[in-house]
């Protein structure tokens, strides 16, 4: 058996889950023994959810990059770590072996050091999906700097807010990025984000699109120059080395910003050791990875899925991770299938929104595509509807590939609830069983465990977790109280996920979606308050309310009700102005799908917006609005109903 902690049968799953609950320290201590430590831990787990304080492997010293790279070199140095597929299929594929990855990461770590980066410094990374992005991430980890990767779809304003929140002093970016038919001018967005910023000392710029950029003297340097210079420093007589910083198990590894129910995104902080153990363990078990296989996770490294299942999990397991620069529908809707055939992909991990979108193109893009290398399929990011699940199973898996439906969150670091491919049963649209170490509980509004079953024999409630697992977030950057309030204060002594779920009598979970004011649009998390703030920035907007509604492809669409009293030529132009404002403030991903102009919003006498009513109207459930008599102005509901888009 290649991985000593690999679960290979349903029985073993049950035994391991039980062990992990009965004796978490013994269980995780054994698993952690399979990693490379500079010094062994003294205590496996120390925690309380009150503060919260969570420490895994306290006293242990390590560097995650030695686990992701160095320890594989002796046996697998010439095996591919990363296979890179460019946006343009005519461009050459790049294969990065573990040796090459080692060299590049050492070189980039040296570049960071040459530019003054020290352990604990925050480095913001804003790049397209190219191998250099992985080098940048791992280079930070090598010197002990905390990376904060920002997805390329965020605006200058969003970057500025994140730079400020993290007090970042360094940026790594590209001149531009290719995504489908578009070139995105990343450096120019960074320049906008840096107007007025006094904290950032250095911007390192990699050339990808060779688009004109303004390089500011004393601040901006070229990646290529810096790497060339560093090469001689890290390579002596053909031997490459850069000493990996000794990190405490609990030292922060990275910050990743994510939306919540308040206006401002929070910087989720993950630790070094616990995160490493969790991503590796879940990667190997959920996908039942076998050495030599090619794993293709289609996410962007700007999101947690890319951090955990393109970079850290697979590399720590010594896997081959395929990284794709482009999008599924360019140059045509057969692109994923071409990539699967070209690189003989074994594991394909993607989002339901991508599946639904590709399903919409029919069978034509699948014609003559050789998908026979596929062994395992996975989904992540949002609930998958049964129709999409069956399409994935039949058309892509040819009913031969187990599908794993992995439920997790930015905050959880890796998968918490999922079937294990081919080992535990798959049930369409059910995430199914908790991973070892995970103790879910469904509670009602008051935090009491639900006991009453519905007509299908299911329990239904708000999904919480009773005890920490190694990959749980440790804090929200710069504001621990915010972390406590957001996740640990709703229900005493529980981690609250923000999701609702059902549970059947075999212990399987089905995630029904968010129960807070967070939307999930195409698998991207967006807070309604955040979108409202952005809309309200537009000069003519008096007030707005944003809700989600069912969208066939995106899962959820964004529906905005807007009171507008500004200069107005016609609705369409004002809508475009509002969309432009949202793009500027957050980014194109947060643009509402529908904007309805209203003269008032349904509010209670205490001034609270009744979102329940707005949600129902957006969904078209006009006959089940419920009691509106407690509203300040019930007449406004009729107006909104009549003008519904
Ligand atoms: C939210 C977390 C996990 C990485 C990508 C998204 C929803 C995630 C599933 C799934 C149903 C899912 C939840 C969760 N979600 N996976 N398999 N089934 N819902 O990470 O941006 O932190 O969003 O995505 O609502 O809370 P994220």
PDB file of N, CA and C in Angstrom, residues 84-155:
ATOM      1  N   UNK A  84       1.720  21.542 -17.023  1.00  0.00           N
ATOM      2  CA  UNK A  84       1.020  22.796 -17.269  1.00  0.00           C
ATOM      3  C   UNK A  84       0.469  22.826 -18.684  1.00  0.00           C
ATOM      4  N   UNK A  85      -0.822  23.093 -18.767  1.00  0.00           N
ATOM      5  CA  UNK A  85      -1.488  23.203 -20.067  1.00  0.00           C
ATOM      6  C   UNK A  85      -1.839  24.674 -20.294  1.00  0.00           C
ATOM      7  N   UNK A  86      -1.287  25.268 -21.361  1.00  0.00           N
ATOM      8  CA  UNK A  86      -1.518  26.695 -21.592  1.00  0.00           C
ATOM      9  C   UNK A  86      -2.935  27.008 -22.055  1.00  0.00           C
ATOM     10  N   UNK A  87      -3.291  28.271 -21.943  1.00  0.00           N
ATOM     11  CA  UNK A  87      -4.587  28.734 -22.422  1.00  0.00           C
ATOM     12  C   UNK A  87      -4.765  28.383 -23.903  1.00  0.00           C
ATOM     13  N   UNK A  88      -3.743  28.708 -24.675  1.00  0.00           N
ATOM     14  CA  UNK A  88      -3.798  28.464 -26.114  1.00  0.00           C
ATOM     15  C   UNK A  88      -3.288  27.051 -26.411  1.00  0.00           C
ATOM     16  N   UNK A  89      -4.168  26.182 -26.944  1.00  0.00           N
ATOM     17  CA  UNK A  89      -3.756  24.788 -27.154  1.00  0.00           C
ATOM     18  C   UNK A  89      -2.578  24.637 -28.111  1.00  0.00           C
ATOM     19  N   UNK A  90      -2.291  25.674 -28.888  1.00  0.00           N
ATOM     20  CA  UNK A  90      -1.157  25.582 -29.823  1.00  0.00           C
ATOM     21  C   UNK A  90       0.170  25.833 -29.125  1.00  0.00           C
ATOM     22  N   UNK A  91       0.092  26.455 -27.964  1.00  0.00           N
ATOM     23  CA  UNK A  91       1.322  26.727 -27.239  1.00  0.00           C
ATOM     24  C   UNK A  91       1.815  25.433 -26.586  1.00  0.00           C
ATOM     25  N   UNK A  92       3.110  25.400 -26.312  1.00  0.00           N
ATOM     26  CA  UNK A  92       3.751  24.213 -25.798  1.00  0.00           C
ATOM     27  C   UNK A  92       3.350  23.951 -24.330  1.00  0.00           C
ATOM     28  N   UNK A  93       3.104  22.677 -24.032  1.00  0.00           N
ATOM     29  CA  UNK A  93       2.858  22.243 -22.652  1.00  0.00           C
ATOM     30  C   UNK A  93       4.171  22.334 -21.880  1.00  0.00           C
ATOM     31  N   UNK A  94       4.114  22.600 -20.598  1.00  0.00           N
ATOM     32  CA  UNK A  94       5.353  22.564 -19.804  1.00  0.00           C
ATOM     33  C   UNK A  94       5.250  21.460 -18.759  1.00  0.00           C
ATOM     34  N   UNK A  95       6.304  20.694 -18.644  1.00  0.00           N
ATOM     35  CA  UNK A  95       6.319  19.634 -17.635  1.00  0.00           C
ATOM     36  C   UNK A  95       7.382  19.981 -16.610  1.00  0.00           C
ATOM     37  N   UNK A  96       6.942  20.166 -15.382  1.00  0.00           N
ATOM     38  CA  UNK A  96       7.854  20.567 -14.318  1.00  0.00           C
ATOM     39  C   UNK A  96       8.103  19.347 -13.436  1.00  0.00           C
ATOM     40  N   UNK A  97       9.303  18.809 -13.513  1.00  0.00           N
ATOM     41  CA  UNK A  97       9.616  17.648 -12.663  1.00  0.00           C
ATOM     42  C   UNK A  97       9.821  18.123 -11.226  1.00  0.00           C
ATOM     43  N   UNK A  98       9.863  17.151 -10.306  1.00  0.00           N
ATOM     44  CA  UNK A  98      10.142  17.530  -8.910  1.00  0.00           C
ATOM     45  C   UNK A  98      11.514  18.195  -8.785  1.00  0.00           C
ATOM     46  N   UNK A  99      12.505  17.724  -9.552  1.00  0.00           N
ATOM     47  CA  UNK A  99      13.819  18.393  -9.521  1.00  0.00           C
ATOM     48  C   UNK A  99      13.717  19.839  -9.973  1.00  0.00           C
ATOM     49  N   UNK A 100      13.002  20.023 -11.078  1.00  0.00           N
ATOM     50  CA  UNK A 100      12.874  21.373 -11.614  1.00  0.00           C
ATOM     51  C   UNK A 100      12.091  22.272 -10.652  1.00  0.00           C
ATOM     52  N   UNK A 101      11.041  21.696 -10.077  1.00  0.00           N
ATOM     53  CA  UNK A 101      10.242  22.463  -9.118  1.00  0.00           C
ATOM     54  C   UNK A 101      11.119  22.883  -7.935  1.00  0.00           C
ATOM     55  N   UNK A 102      11.948  21.954  -7.481  1.00  0.00           N
ATOM     56  CA  UNK A 102      12.863  22.251  -6.375  1.00  0.00           C
ATOM     57  C   UNK A 102      13.766  23.425  -6.734  1.00  0.00           C
ATOM     58  N   UNK A 103      14.319  23.346  -7.922  1.00  0.00           N
ATOM     59  CA  UNK A 103      15.237  24.412  -8.327  1.00  0.00           C
ATOM     60  C   UNK A 103      14.517  25.760  -8.398  1.00  0.00           C
ATOM     61  N   UNK A 104      13.370  25.769  -9.044  1.00  0.00           N
ATOM     62  CA  UNK A 104      12.655  27.041  -9.215  1.00  0.00           C
ATOM     63  C   UNK A 104      12.182  27.620  -7.883  1.00  0.00           C
ATOM     64  N   UNK A 105      11.729  26.746  -7.000  1.00  0.00           N
ATOM     65  CA  UNK A 105      11.247  27.230  -5.707  1.00  0.00           C
ATOM     66  C   UNK A 105      12.417  27.769  -4.877  1.00  0.00           C
ATOM     67  N   UNK A 106      13.542  27.065  -4.923  1.00  0.00           N
ATOM     68  CA  UNK A 106      14.726  27.573  -4.218  1.00  0.00           C
ATOM     69  C   UNK A 106      15.149  28.928  -4.786  1.00  0.00           C
ATOM     70  N   UNK A 107      15.149  28.994  -6.112  1.00  0.00           N
ATOM     71  CA  UNK A 107      15.536  30.235  -6.770  1.00  0.00           C
ATOM     72  C   UNK A 107      14.602  31.382  -6.367  1.00  0.00           C
ATOM     73  N   UNK A 108      13.310  31.087  -6.385  1.00  0.00           N
ATOM     74  CA  UNK A 108      12.381  32.173  -6.065  1.00  0.00           C
ATOM     75  C   UNK A 108      12.443  32.544  -4.583  1.00  0.00           C
ATOM     76  N   UNK A 109      12.696  31.551  -3.744  1.00  0.00           N
ATOM     77  CA  UNK A 109      12.876  31.850  -2.316  1.00  0.00           C
ATOM     78  C   UNK A 109      14.065  32.804  -2.153  1.00  0.00           C
ATOM     79  N   UNK A 110      15.116  32.536  -2.924  1.00  0.00           N
ATOM     80  CA  UNK A 110      16.287  33.414  -2.887  1.00  0.00           C
ATOM     81  C   UNK A 110      15.930  34.822  -3.379  1.00  0.00           C
ATOM     82  N   UNK A 111      15.108  34.885  -4.417  1.00  0.00           N
ATOM     83  CA  UNK A 111      14.657  36.190  -4.926  1.00  0.00           C
ATOM     84  C   UNK A 111      13.928  36.947  -3.812  1.00  0.00           C
ATOM     85  N   UNK A 112      13.066  36.240  -3.119  1.00  0.00           N
ATOM     86  CA  UNK A 112      12.321  36.896  -2.033  1.00  0.00           C
ATOM     87  C   UNK A 112      13.302  37.405  -0.978  1.00  0.00           C
ATOM     88  N   UNK A 113      14.248  36.546  -0.623  1.00  0.00           N
ATOM     89  CA  UNK A 113      15.240  36.959   0.378  1.00  0.00           C
ATOM     90  C   UNK A 113      16.030  38.167  -0.113  1.00  0.00           C
ATOM     91  N   UNK A 114      16.472  38.121  -1.379  1.00  0.00           N
ATOM     92  CA  UNK A 114      17.240  39.246  -1.935  1.00  0.00           C
ATOM     93  C   UNK A 114      16.455  40.551  -1.879  1.00  0.00           C
ATOM     94  N   UNK A 115      15.135  40.413  -1.931  1.00  0.00           N
ATOM     95  CA  UNK A 115      14.304  41.614  -1.915  1.00  0.00           C
ATOM     96  C   UNK A 115      13.836  41.990  -0.506  1.00  0.00           C
ATOM     97  N   UNK A 116      14.384  41.308   0.468  1.00  0.00           N
ATOM     98  CA  UNK A 116      14.124  41.712   1.853  1.00  0.00           C
ATOM     99  C   UNK A 116      13.002  40.974   2.560  1.00  0.00           C
ATOM    100  N   UNK A 117      12.414  39.964   1.904  1.00  0.00           N
ATOM    101  CA  UNK A 117      11.294  39.251   2.529  1.00  0.00           C
ATOM    102  C   UNK A 117      11.801  38.357   3.665  1.00  0.00           C
ATOM    103  N   UNK A 118      11.154  38.469   4.826  1.00  0.00           N
ATOM    104  CA  UNK A 118      11.536  37.667   5.990  1.00  0.00           C
ATOM    105  C   UNK A 118      10.360  36.807   6.437  1.00  0.00           C
ATOM    106  N   UNK A 119      10.679  35.852   7.307  1.00  0.00           N
ATOM    107  CA  UNK A 119       9.639  35.009   7.900  1.00  0.00           C
ATOM    108  C   UNK A 119       8.522  35.885   8.487  1.00  0.00           C
ATOM    109  N   UNK A 120       7.291  35.509   8.195  1.00  0.00           N
ATOM    110  CA  UNK A 120       6.142  36.229   8.762  1.00  0.00           C
ATOM    111  C   UNK A 120       5.671  37.414   7.929  1.00  0.00           C
ATOM    112  N   UNK A 121       6.482  37.872   6.957  1.00  0.00           N
ATOM    113  CA  UNK A 121       6.050  38.983   6.092  1.00  0.00           C
ATOM    114  C   UNK A 121       4.911  38.525   5.195  1.00  0.00           C
ATOM    115  N   UNK A 122       4.026  39.453   4.854  1.00  0.00           N
ATOM    116  CA  UNK A 122       2.918  39.112   3.971  1.00  0.00           C
ATOM    117  C   UNK A 122       3.240  39.467   2.520  1.00  0.00           C
ATOM    118  N   UNK A 123       3.057  38.473   1.657  1.00  0.00           N
ATOM    119  CA  UNK A 123       3.332  38.644   0.233  1.00  0.00           C
ATOM    120  C   UNK A 123       2.031  38.400  -0.525  1.00  0.00           C
ATOM    121  N   UNK A 124       1.593  39.404  -1.252  1.00  0.00           N
ATOM    122  CA  UNK A 124       0.361  39.253  -2.023  1.00  0.00           C
ATOM    123  C   UNK A 124       0.709  38.736  -3.418  1.00  0.00           C
ATOM    124  N   UNK A 125       0.004  37.723  -3.871  1.00  0.00           N
ATOM    125  CA  UNK A 125       0.282  37.128  -5.182  1.00  0.00           C
ATOM    126  C   UNK A 125      -0.946  37.306  -6.074  1.00  0.00           C
ATOM    127  N   UNK A 126      -0.752  37.937  -7.213  1.00  0.00           N
ATOM    128  CA  UNK A 126      -1.856  38.225  -8.136  1.00  0.00           C
ATOM    129  C   UNK A 126      -1.376  37.835  -9.527  1.00  0.00           C
ATOM    130  N   UNK A 127      -1.598  36.578  -9.902  1.00  0.00           N
ATOM    131  CA  UNK A 127      -1.049  36.056 -11.149  1.00  0.00           C
ATOM    132  C   UNK A 127      -2.069  35.166 -11.855  1.00  0.00           C
ATOM    133  N   UNK A 128      -1.805  34.881 -13.110  1.00  0.00           N
ATOM    134  CA  UNK A 128      -2.628  33.909 -13.814  1.00  0.00           C
ATOM    135  C   UNK A 128      -2.177  32.501 -13.460  1.00  0.00           C
ATOM    136  N   UNK A 129      -2.849  31.524 -14.064  1.00  0.00           N
ATOM    137  CA  UNK A 129      -2.546  30.126 -13.756  1.00  0.00           C
ATOM    138  C   UNK A 129      -1.349  29.624 -14.567  1.00  0.00           C
ATOM    139  N   UNK A 130      -0.164  29.978 -14.122  1.00  0.00           N
ATOM    140  CA  UNK A 130       1.070  29.545 -14.776  1.00  0.00           C
ATOM    141  C   UNK A 130       1.962  28.904 -13.704  1.00  0.00           C
ATOM    142  N   UNK A 131       2.931  28.072 -14.107  1.00  0.00           N
ATOM    143  CA  UNK A 131       3.757  27.404 -13.093  1.00  0.00           C
ATOM    144  C   UNK A 131       4.413  28.397 -12.129  1.00  0.00           C
ATOM    145  N   UNK A 132       4.728  29.597 -12.635  1.00  0.00           N
ATOM    146  CA  UNK A 132       5.368  30.592 -11.775  1.00  0.00           C
ATOM    147  C   UNK A 132       4.501  30.944 -10.572  1.00  0.00           C
ATOM    148  N   UNK A 133       3.186  30.807 -10.725  1.00  0.00           N
ATOM    149  CA  UNK A 133       2.303  31.052  -9.577  1.00  0.00           C
ATOM    150  C   UNK A 133       2.588  30.018  -8.482  1.00  0.00           C
ATOM    151  N   UNK A 134       2.751  28.764  -8.883  1.00  0.00           N
ATOM    152  CA  UNK A 134       3.085  27.724  -7.901  1.00  0.00           C
ATOM    153  C   UNK A 134       4.465  27.992  -7.297  1.00  0.00           C
ATOM    154  N   UNK A 135       5.424  28.437  -8.121  1.00  0.00           N
ATOM    155  CA  UNK A 135       6.763  28.741  -7.585  1.00  0.00           C
ATOM    156  C   UNK A 135       6.668  29.871  -6.561  1.00  0.00           C
ATOM    157  N   UNK A 136       5.844  30.856  -6.861  1.00  0.00           N
ATOM    158  CA  UNK A 136       5.717  32.005  -5.961  1.00  0.00           C
ATOM    159  C   UNK A 136       5.126  31.573  -4.619  1.00  0.00           C
ATOM    160  N   UNK A 137       4.058  30.777  -4.688  1.00  0.00           N
ATOM    161  CA  UNK A 137       3.397  30.294  -3.472  1.00  0.00           C
ATOM    162  C   UNK A 137       4.394  29.486  -2.626  1.00  0.00           C
ATOM    163  N   UNK A 138       5.051  28.524  -3.272  1.00  0.00           N
ATOM    164  CA  UNK A 138       5.966  27.643  -2.545  1.00  0.00           C
ATOM    165  C   UNK A 138       7.235  28.387  -2.110  1.00  0.00           C
ATOM    166  N   UNK A 139       7.654  29.366  -2.918  1.00  0.00           N
ATOM    167  CA  UNK A 139       8.818  30.181  -2.540  1.00  0.00           C
ATOM    168  C   UNK A 139       8.537  30.935  -1.245  1.00  0.00           C
ATOM    169  N   UNK A 140       7.332  31.475  -1.131  1.00  0.00           N
ATOM    170  CA  UNK A 140       6.937  32.152   0.116  1.00  0.00           C
ATOM    171  C   UNK A 140       7.024  31.171   1.276  1.00  0.00           C
ATOM    172  N   UNK A 141       6.421  29.997   1.076  1.00  0.00           N
ATOM    173  CA  UNK A 141       6.407  29.008   2.160  1.00  0.00           C
ATOM    174  C   UNK A 141       7.839  28.606   2.539  1.00  0.00           C
ATOM    175  N   UNK A 142       8.721  28.576   1.558  1.00  0.00           N
ATOM    176  CA  UNK A 142      10.109  28.168   1.828  1.00  0.00           C
ATOM    177  C   UNK A 142      10.815  29.164   2.749  1.00  0.00           C
ATOM    178  N   UNK A 143      10.550  30.463   2.551  1.00  0.00           N
ATOM    179  CA  UNK A 143      11.201  31.461   3.417  1.00  0.00           C
ATOM    180  C   UNK A 143      10.347  31.794   4.638  1.00  0.00           C
ATOM    181  N   UNK A 144       9.184  31.152   4.742  1.00  0.00           N
ATOM    182  CA  UNK A 144       8.330  31.393   5.902  1.00  0.00           C
ATOM    183  C   UNK A 144       7.485  32.650   5.801  1.00  0.00           C
ATOM    184  N   UNK A 145       7.405  33.210   4.582  1.00  0.00           N
ATOM    185  CA  UNK A 145       6.531  34.367   4.400  1.00  0.00           C
ATOM    186  C   UNK A 145       5.095  33.880   4.240  1.00  0.00           C
ATOM    187  N   UNK A 146       4.136  34.733   4.595  1.00  0.00           N
ATOM    188  CA  UNK A 146       2.729  34.346   4.540  1.00  0.00           C
ATOM    189  C   UNK A 146       2.163  34.819   3.204  1.00  0.00           C
ATOM    190  N   UNK A 147       1.752  33.872   2.350  1.00  0.00           N
ATOM    191  CA  UNK A 147       1.208  34.329   1.075  1.00  0.00           C
ATOM    192  C   UNK A 147      -0.279  34.612   1.169  1.00  0.00           C
ATOM    193  N   UNK A 148      -0.683  35.583   0.360  1.00  0.00           N
ATOM    194  CA  UNK A 148      -2.098  35.910   0.248  1.00  0.00           C
ATOM    195  C   UNK A 148      -2.382  35.987  -1.243  1.00  0.00           C
ATOM    196  N   UNK A 149      -2.909  34.896  -1.800  1.00  0.00           N
ATOM    197  CA  UNK A 149      -3.155  34.861  -3.238  1.00  0.00           C
ATOM    198  C   UNK A 149      -4.514  35.513  -3.500  1.00  0.00           C
ATOM    199  N   UNK A 150      -4.550  36.387  -4.487  1.00  0.00           N
ATOM    200  CA  UNK A 150      -5.806  37.041  -4.838  1.00  0.00           C
ATOM    201  C   UNK A 150      -6.194  36.620  -6.254  1.00  0.00           C
ATOM    202  N   UNK A 151      -7.398  36.111  -6.396  1.00  0.00           N
ATOM    203  CA  UNK A 151      -7.898  35.644  -7.688  1.00  0.00           C
ATOM    204  C   UNK A 151      -7.864  36.791  -8.710  1.00  0.00           C
ATOM    205  N   UNK A 152      -7.473  36.470  -9.941  1.00  0.00           N
ATOM    206  CA  UNK A 152      -7.316  37.450 -11.006  1.00  0.00           C
ATOM    207  C   UNK A 152      -8.593  38.191 -11.389  1.00  0.00           C
ATOM    208  N   UNK A 153      -9.733  37.737 -10.924  1.00  0.00           N
ATOM    209  CA  UNK A 153     -10.994  38.415 -11.254  1.00  0.00           C
ATOM    210  C   UNK A 153     -11.364  39.515 -10.273  1.00  0.00           C
ATOM    211  N   UNK A 154     -10.523  39.765  -9.259  1.00  0.00           N
ATOM    212  CA  UNK A 154     -10.847  40.833  -8.315  1.00  0.00           C
ATOM    213  C   UNK A 154     -10.306  42.168  -8.798  1.00  0.00           C
ATOM    214  N   UNK A 155     -11.016  43.224  -8.443  1.00  0.00           N
ATOM    215  CA  UNK A 155     -10.686  44.579  -8.892  1.00  0.00           C
ATOM    216  C   UNK A 155      -9.556  45.191  -8.075  1.00  0.00           C
TER     217      UNK A 155
END
